[in-house]
Amino acid sequence: MLQSSIGRLSGSVARPKARQRCSLAGNSSVAQRVRQRNATRVCRASGSPTDPPPPADDSSSSNPASSSPASGESAEPSTSYLLPWEDEQPKQLPANYEAIKASILQMDNNQLQTALAVAIAAEDYALASRIKERLQQKLAESGSAVVSKPMDWAALGVPEWLADRAERLGFLFPTEVQRRSTPVILSGADTVIASETGSGKTAACLVPALSQLDYPPQLFPEDLEGPQLLLLVPSFELGVQACLLLFKLWGGNISSRSPGDPANMFSYTGPAGIKVRGVLNDEEVQMAVAGRYLQGVHALVATPDMALALLSLPDSPLSFQDLRVIVVDEMDALLDAYPASFGQLMDAAVHRAAPSSSSSGGADAAAAAAAAAASGDPSRQSGTAQDNMAKLTALLERQQQQEQEKQQRAAGDAAAAAAAAAGSASMAAAAARLEGLLAAPAAAGADEQQPEQQQQQENSSAAAGEQASSEQQQQQQVEQLLQQQQQLQQLQAEAAALEDDTPMPKPQVVLVGATVSDNDITLALNRGWVEEPVLVRVGTAGNVPAGLKHRAVVVAGNEKRLGGLVSSLRKDLTDALAAADAAAAAAAAASHGNEQQPGQQHQQQQQQHAAPVRVIVFATSEVDAQRAAEPLRAALWGDHMLSVLLPSTGAEPIKALHAFRDRVASLLLATPSAARGLDLPAVSHVYSLGLPPDATDYVHRAGRAGRIGSTAGGEICTVVTREELPALQKMVEEELGLQLECVDLERQGLGLLGSEYDAARQGLLQEGEEEQGEEQQGQGQQQGMEEKQLENARKGLEDLFNLL
Ligand SMILES: Nc1ncnc2c1ncn2[C@@H]1O[C@H](COP(=O)(O)OP(=O)(O)OP(=O)(O)O)[C@@H](O)[C@H]1O
């Protein structure tokens, strides 16, 4: 009876829990997690996890209906907000593409990997396959353990459908960090990935993380209370990038020809009903509150403040009940940017607990407490399941108490019976009393036995005792009593387990970044976010990619900074054009007499039209970026097309990134927040207007150049005053161990900042004055008006030069 009542009481929570038990890695031991993971696969067998997804139907772009969700939601994001990616872009070949092709035999493994990415980006599959063969051959020669198997995603344990997606996206071979982190994450262990910028960390965590989730995901659509994957990012732009990669990995197809809801740039609903959502700014929070934005979502990409804001709402649409994997991208940046909300959110997500007021204080804590009350998470609310659990616990406590009393009575009765050689009566009476006790909770409101009932039972027991005559009977009754006692203990243990675990196992946590520090890991351990984490450290995390040059552009004072930048940018352009001319001449000489293939001609034409220099300029703040934008645009007119990336809300940052990725713009003016994680193609120069705050920041800024697929290297330039130079030298040379070239523009008489700049400035101002003088003499009547115009023009010119 009691068992059936437990079954009834826990019925409302049984299904999700049963699913979690069979599918989630609940303990810290890796071996246990592996076992549980295997169990997951068995549990998911009703729709085999290795089932291929519905084909990523590239034709769906022209036939929106084919991928439209049944809900009628937009299947594709707004076209105007789309970040294009390689397969939608005209292919751009690096200037040294021919050199790459010629030197495959001399390349080391890393260069081959890079060359492979270049070949794939260029859709030169013949070359890609040659490089692939060469890479496999080299790896086999090196006798590395990894090479005994084919070096692909499937061999690492990634489900076939996902391995196929990764390869189609151009991730043909997993990079080193991907090779090393994938098996660890697949084992279910908490993981810390630390490796240098641009090494492929995003796919290193997302590919295996996606492997951990249900696929197809609608196996339990009615049960889905919240996302299975939570990805925390430090910035809006990074969030957008991650949303897109997740969507593409899951098989989504985004095309500029597909329709989309302009108000909802993250409404990605892909094949098999996959939903990826971003909660990265107020607009998404509002959408989530207003509608079904988060309903049935599989992966949520969020900044901590926005996710916490959502969680804090009285009727929060966000629940972490179904969470399986949490990926924390750039933990150090998250801690810097969201010192209070990051910790609270992690506590809420990992422990499914309301953030404590001590960790946050103030309004955040109050909001979080309100969120805890309002959240749909049963572990954090007093809903039906919780009420049932409380009732069950109370019942069991009473049961335990009664059982003890009963045992005492039974023991006394048994002793008396033994002494009197007629103990069976008392024993039977005890058994009957126990029967009664066990039956009691099932009767509604029957908390306590009535004296009459007890009397009746005792009478009947006494009667039974009188009838019992043999020792065998006594023995049976004792055994029965012991059995019942055992059952009761078992039920108590089950109830305690149900009550103790609150109520789900900890999600797997993956911390990832180029500069994850020991302090970050210690914090994560102390807060219980990770348990026995496995550290995957590749190369020298915290280092900038090899092959980059570092330069200090030294100016005489703060007011000369923009001028120094302009001057240096012009020099870069001149140098790049000269190098391109030389390369073209060399290529022409090499191909002299050989007939050019149509493909080669096409490549050359593309190279001629490609911007020779692609630059990111980091201003020191948003205000500085705003101030610098117009003077820079004016000064670089004809040399560079500017795109300005400010961390404002709405679509503006996406449009700015779009323009730069799309090669409409060749210079991206950004703020320090863009230093993290942004993956922009073929950046040749990264400039900082002023000293970066610290070496970590320098590393991240530098990492925007020299990414996988970029064979062009890159130059990292910092425009500093003479006073700031020693600090930069300390940062770059001492802390990071890099070589820093110093170019003092004025002292070396280079560029406009030197005599040329001053002469030009003087000349222009003089011209303006002369014109003004002539106007004054010759045009008496219109004097007033024209004077005013000239004055304005001169003032504009002065302003520009002052800023420069
Ligand atoms: N296996 C692969 N093969 C080819 N290209 C890859 C592979 N993995 C990732 N890439 C590409 O390499 C580039 C860098 O990857 P990613 O942005 O993940 O680097 P990261 O280590 O996260 O850098 P950061 O530290 O700056 O965030 C991206 O353009 C990505 O598309």
mmCIF file with all atom_site columns, N, CA, C and O in Angstrom, residues 164 237 260 298 580 758:
data_model
loop_
_atom_site.group_PDB
_atom_site.id
_atom_site.type_symbol
_atom_site.label_atom_id
_atom_site.label_alt_id
_atom_site.label_comp_id
_atom_site.label_asym_id
_atom_site.label_entity_id
_atom_site.label_seq_id
_atom_site.pdbx_PDB_ins_code
_atom_site.Cartn_x
_atom_site.Cartn_y
_atom_site.Cartn_z
_atom_site.occupancy
_atom_site.B_iso_or_equiv
_atom_site.pdbx_formal_charge
_atom_site.auth_seq_id
_atom_site.auth_comp_id
_atom_site.auth_asym_id
_atom_site.auth_atom_id
_atom_site.pdbx_PDB_model_num
ATOM 1  N N  . ASP A 1 164 ? 29.215 15.019 -39.653 1.00 0.00 ? 164 ASP A N  1
ATOM 2  C CA . ASP A 1 164 ? 28.943 15.416 -41.029 1.00 0.00 ? 164 ASP A CA 1
ATOM 3  C C  . ASP A 1 164 ? 28.698 16.921 -41.115 1.00 0.00 ? 164 ASP A C  1
ATOM 4  O O  . ASP A 1 164 ? 29.214 17.614 -41.990 1.00 0.00 ? 164 ASP A O  1
ATOM 5  N N  . GLU A 1 237 ? 27.703 40.658 -29.307 1.00 0.00 ? 237 GLU A N  1
ATOM 6  C CA . GLU A 1 237 ? 28.233 40.247 -30.602 1.00 0.00 ? 237 GLU A CA 1
ATOM 7  C C  . GLU A 1 237 ? 28.698 38.795 -30.583 1.00 0.00 ? 237 GLU A C  1
ATOM 8  O O  . GLU A 1 237 ? 28.441 38.034 -31.510 1.00 0.00 ? 237 GLU A O  1
ATOM 9  N N  . GLY A 1 260 ? 12.204 36.125 -42.955 1.00 0.00 ? 260 GLY A N  1
ATOM 10 C CA . GLY A 1 260 ? 12.438 36.114 -41.515 1.00 0.00 ? 260 GLY A CA 1
ATOM 11 C C  . GLY A 1 260 ? 11.626 37.196 -40.846 1.00 0.00 ? 260 GLY A C  1
ATOM 12 O O  . GLY A 1 260 ? 11.146 38.122 -41.473 1.00 0.00 ? 260 GLY A O  1
ATOM 13 N N  . HIS A 1 298 ? 16.054 24.610 -27.243 1.00 0.00 ? 298 HIS A N  1
ATOM 14 C CA . HIS A 1 298 ? 17.046 23.574 -26.957 1.00 0.00 ? 298 HIS A CA 1
ATOM 15 C C  . HIS A 1 298 ? 18.375 24.146 -26.512 1.00 0.00 ? 298 HIS A C  1
ATOM 16 O O  . HIS A 1 298 ? 19.044 23.569 -25.673 1.00 0.00 ? 298 HIS A O  1
ATOM 17 N N  . ALA A 1 580 ? 51.652 43.422 -52.993 1.00 0.00 ? 580 ALA A N  1
ATOM 18 C CA . ALA A 1 580 ? 50.720 42.750 -53.911 1.00 0.00 ? 580 ALA A CA 1
ATOM 19 C C  . ALA A 1 580 ? 51.219 42.876 -55.342 1.00 0.00 ? 580 ALA A C  1
ATOM 20 O O  . ALA A 1 580 ? 51.155 41.919 -56.125 1.00 0.00 ? 580 ALA A O  1
ATOM 21 N N  . ASP A 1 758 ? 52.726 68.604 -40.824 1.00 0.00 ? 758 ASP A N  1
ATOM 22 C CA . ASP A 1 758 ? 52.663 70.007 -40.398 1.00 0.00 ? 758 ASP A CA 1
ATOM 23 C C  . ASP A 1 758 ? 52.600 70.940 -41.599 1.00 0.00 ? 758 ASP A C  1
ATOM 24 O O  . ASP A 1 758 ? 51.855 71.930 -41.601 1.00 0.00 ? 758 ASP A O  1
#
